[in-house]
Amino acid sequence: MKLENIVHTIASAGQAKPFAHLTAGALQYKPTRRLLMSYVDRRINQRLENAHELNERRPARVTQDKAYIVQAMAHSIDRALERGYVSEAVVKGLLRGLVINAFLREEHKDAQERFYHEHNSYGPPGFLVIAPGKLCNLHCKGCYASSGRDTEKLDWEVFDRIVTEAQTLWGSGLVVITGGEPLAYRSQGKGVLDMAAKHQDMFFLMYTNGTLIDKEMAARMAEVGNLTPAISVEGWEERTDARRGKGTYQRVLKAMANLREAGMPFGISLTATCENCEELLSDEFLHFFFEEQGAIYGWLFQYMPIGRGFTLNLLPTPEQRAWMWQRSWQIIREKKYFLPDFWNSGTASDGCISAGRQGGYLYIDWDGKVTPCVFIPYSQININEVYAQGGTLSDVLETPFFKAIRKWQDDYGYAATKPEACGNWTMPCIIRDHHADFRRILAATEPDPEDEAALHAMTDPTYREGLIKYNEDVARLMDPIWEQKYRKGNGQEP
């Protein structure tokens, strides 16, 4: 029986917890990992070689991009285990929460199937992003969340119900926590680690500034086992402190040391601007954080002009955008670092994943406002009001705003049945890469701006025209890449 079939069989038989305990011990044994990695690489190479035959709906290069991402993830976990940066307790949490429930989504297949039949053969979202509180101990320049007061937060019962319904109604096994600073959230004396501890069969990814992770906090994370922090870094010390406050960089390095000591895997979260993108993707920077500091993964966000003090001036230039596409895939392919660029890696997700798309996500903020994604600060519905009226999490998917975005996603290629019908997924983002289309949806559905900054962006003609012009300039460089490397290409590396 094939390895993946064994995992499916065990999970579907309700043996996920014993399987996680047994496998966690085995993965600490180097010969076992070598066999597993040999198997993974063999399967990946088969997909790379047979990409043209595996998916008739997608360009071969898209299939290969997905294979490279999976390979990088597997090797990143293997490196962490080899270096002893992950305790056995955490490995159990990773296997149970991340592999079986978040990726394979085995333990709640009945919920997925029920949703599929109730929504005209359209599958449920794969995960949620929740900002339970707006409070933050830092005040970073250009923060999309514009960190606020302790009173701006979800009640514990609402937070817990959202997480529970994501699993029971959608079969989701992954929850992403952001903020504000997630570790500053408290409601009824409970925080995000209490939420992870309560939902042990789910996996939590937390974006954090890292400054609150002392030895005690790191040990508590390792004890919980099913949560990983992605720590924000802007570049080297001078650049990080310039945006996040003097001393922040050294506090981040101390947090990483605490996590390594506790056997708690962590990653880095990078915001690329026109000023720092080359620094973030340099060999020196990546070696320092992935090899010396022990980061297992990274998420690369290109600067989004929203939130506190937004400006178009920090957007990576079109030339930098094209370079980042080439460089980020080179890193994933050659170094096998799991470092997706949320825009340039759009091929790995079949384009935009916002607005509750099948397998995608939606975002709920501290006030209960539900938006298509973290970077689209406009909402037509509030989860607090939905619950007060007897509704459920699934009701938020039916707003005209969300449905219009999902229709755009389908038209842009997600629903395509042949490769040539797929849109340019190196430019997947509806608000940042296709702002004119987004404005048409905004005008037609009339969602409310999340805050004054969002209202300003909505009504500022300079902002609208500037982003549309930026889209056109980026397309002049990225459209030929899509045409030559994906539509007409044979899947060869860039």
mmCIF file with all atom_site columns, C-alpha atoms in Angstrom, residues 130-136 138-149 152 178-182 207 243-244 303-310 363-367 374-377 450-454:
data_model
loop_
_atom_site.group_PDB
_atom_site.id
_atom_site.type_symbol
_atom_site.label_atom_id
_atom_site.label_alt_id
_atom_site.label_comp_id
_atom_site.label_asym_id
_atom_site.label_entity_id
_atom_site.label_seq_id
_atom_site.pdbx_PDB_ins_code
_atom_site.Cartn_x
_atom_site.Cartn_y
_atom_site.Cartn_z
_atom_site.occupancy
_atom_site.B_iso_or_equiv
_atom_site.pdbx_formal_charge
_atom_site.auth_seq_id
_atom_site.auth_comp_id
_atom_site.auth_asym_id
_atom_site.auth_atom_id
_atom_site.pdbx_PDB_model_num
ATOM 1  C CA . ILE A 1 130 ? -8.776  35.690 12.451 1.00 0.00 ? 130 ILE A CA 1
ATOM 2  C CA . ALA A 1 131 ? -7.518  38.831 14.183 1.00 0.00 ? 131 ALA A CA 1
ATOM 3  C CA . PRO A 1 132 ? -9.058  38.346 17.642 1.00 0.00 ? 132 PRO A CA 1
ATOM 4  C CA . GLY A 1 133 ? -7.666  41.632 18.972 1.00 0.00 ? 133 GLY A CA 1
ATOM 5  C CA . LYS A 1 134 ? -6.378  44.915 17.576 1.00 0.00 ? 134 LYS A CA 1
ATOM 6  C CA . LEU A 1 135 ? -4.117  45.684 20.529 1.00 0.00 ? 135 LEU A CA 1
ATOM 7  C CA . CYS A 1 136 ? -0.386  45.641 19.807 1.00 0.00 ? 136 CYS A CA 1
ATOM 8  C CA . LEU A 1 138 ? 4.387   48.005 18.825 1.00 0.00 ? 138 LEU A CA 1
ATOM 9  C CA . HIS A 1 139 ? 3.343   50.803 16.476 1.00 0.00 ? 139 HIS A CA 1
ATOM 10 C CA . CYS A 1 140 ? 4.969   49.913 13.168 1.00 0.00 ? 140 CYS A CA 1
ATOM 11 C CA . LYS A 1 141 ? 4.968   52.339 10.279 1.00 0.00 ? 141 LYS A CA 1
ATOM 12 C CA . GLY A 1 142 ? 2.448   51.401 7.586  1.00 0.00 ? 142 GLY A CA 1
ATOM 13 C CA . CYS A 1 143 ? 0.787   48.646 9.626  1.00 0.00 ? 143 CYS A CA 1
ATOM 14 C CA . TYR A 1 144 ? -2.226  47.275 7.709  1.00 0.00 ? 144 TYR A CA 1
ATOM 15 C CA . ALA A 1 145 ? -4.073  46.779 11.007 1.00 0.00 ? 145 ALA A CA 1
ATOM 16 C CA . SER A 1 146 ? -3.368  50.218 12.511 1.00 0.00 ? 146 SER A CA 1
ATOM 17 C CA . SER A 1 147 ? -3.018  48.655 15.978 1.00 0.00 ? 147 SER A CA 1
ATOM 18 C CA . GLY A 1 148 ? -5.600  49.844 18.487 1.00 0.00 ? 148 GLY A CA 1
ATOM 19 C CA . ARG A 1 149 ? -7.023  49.511 22.003 1.00 0.00 ? 149 ARG A CA 1
ATOM 20 C CA . GLU A 1 152 ? -11.218 46.257 20.244 1.00 0.00 ? 152 GLU A CA 1
ATOM 21 C CA . THR A 1 178 ? -3.042  37.710 13.233 1.00 0.00 ? 178 THR A CA 1
ATOM 22 C CA . GLY A 1 179 ? -3.703  41.070 14.846 1.00 0.00 ? 179 GLY A CA 1
ATOM 23 C CA . GLY A 1 180 ? -2.746  43.479 16.327 1.00 0.00 ? 180 GLY A CA 1
ATOM 24 C CA . GLU A 1 181 ? -0.324  41.326 18.243 1.00 0.00 ? 181 GLU A CA 1
ATOM 25 C CA . PRO A 1 182 ? -1.987  37.932 18.850 1.00 0.00 ? 182 PRO A CA 1
ATOM 26 C CA . TYR A 1 207 ? 1.771   36.040 12.808 1.00 0.00 ? 207 TYR A CA 1
ATOM 27 C CA . ARG A 1 243 ? 9.978   50.371 11.108 1.00 0.00 ? 243 ARG A CA 1
ATOM 28 C CA . ARG A 1 244 ? 9.239   48.508 14.329 1.00 0.00 ? 244 ARG A CA 1
ATOM 29 C CA . TYR A 1 303 ? 3.864   45.667 0.538  1.00 0.00 ? 303 TYR A CA 1
ATOM 30 C CA . MET A 1 304 ? 0.151   46.484 0.376  1.00 0.00 ? 304 MET A CA 1
ATOM 31 C CA . PRO A 1 305 ? -0.794  50.194 0.387  1.00 0.00 ? 305 PRO A CA 1
ATOM 32 C CA . ILE A 1 306 ? -3.527  50.024 3.032  1.00 0.00 ? 306 ILE A CA 1
ATOM 33 C CA . GLY A 1 307 ? -3.803  50.717 6.757  1.00 0.00 ? 307 GLY A CA 1
ATOM 34 C CA . ARG A 1 308 ? -1.960  53.326 8.797  1.00 0.00 ? 308 ARG A CA 1
ATOM 35 C CA . GLY A 1 309 ? -0.042  55.811 6.631  1.00 0.00 ? 309 GLY A CA 1
ATOM 36 C CA . PHE A 1 310 ? -0.506  53.935 3.364  1.00 0.00 ? 310 PHE A CA 1
ATOM 37 C CA . TYR A 1 363 ? -10.772 37.145 7.256  1.00 0.00 ? 363 TYR A CA 1
ATOM 38 C CA . ILE A 1 364 ? -12.552 38.143 10.476 1.00 0.00 ? 364 ILE A CA 1
ATOM 39 C CA . ASP A 1 365 ? -11.283 41.118 12.446 1.00 0.00 ? 365 ASP A CA 1
ATOM 40 C CA . TRP A 1 366 ? -11.478 42.188 16.112 1.00 0.00 ? 366 TRP A CA 1
ATOM 41 C CA . ASP A 1 367 ? -14.840 43.906 15.587 1.00 0.00 ? 367 ASP A CA 1
ATOM 42 C CA . VAL A 1 374 ? -6.491  40.648 5.313  1.00 0.00 ? 374 VAL A CA 1
ATOM 43 C CA . PHE A 1 375 ? -5.627  43.203 2.630  1.00 0.00 ? 375 PHE A CA 1
ATOM 44 C CA . ILE A 1 376 ? -9.168  44.084 1.488  1.00 0.00 ? 376 ILE A CA 1
ATOM 45 C CA . PRO A 1 377 ? -10.539 46.328 4.266  1.00 0.00 ? 377 PRO A CA 1
ATOM 46 C CA . GLU A 1 450 ? -13.381 48.861 7.702  1.00 0.00 ? 450 GLU A CA 1
ATOM 47 C CA . ASP A 1 451 ? -11.988 52.139 9.070  1.00 0.00 ? 451 ASP A CA 1
ATOM 48 C CA . GLU A 1 452 ? -11.115 55.711 8.111  1.00 0.00 ? 452 GLU A CA 1
ATOM 49 C CA . ALA A 1 453 ? -7.957  54.637 6.276  1.00 0.00 ? 453 ALA A CA 1
ATOM 50 C CA . ALA A 1 454 ? -10.015 52.286 4.100  1.00 0.00 ? 454 ALA A CA 1
#
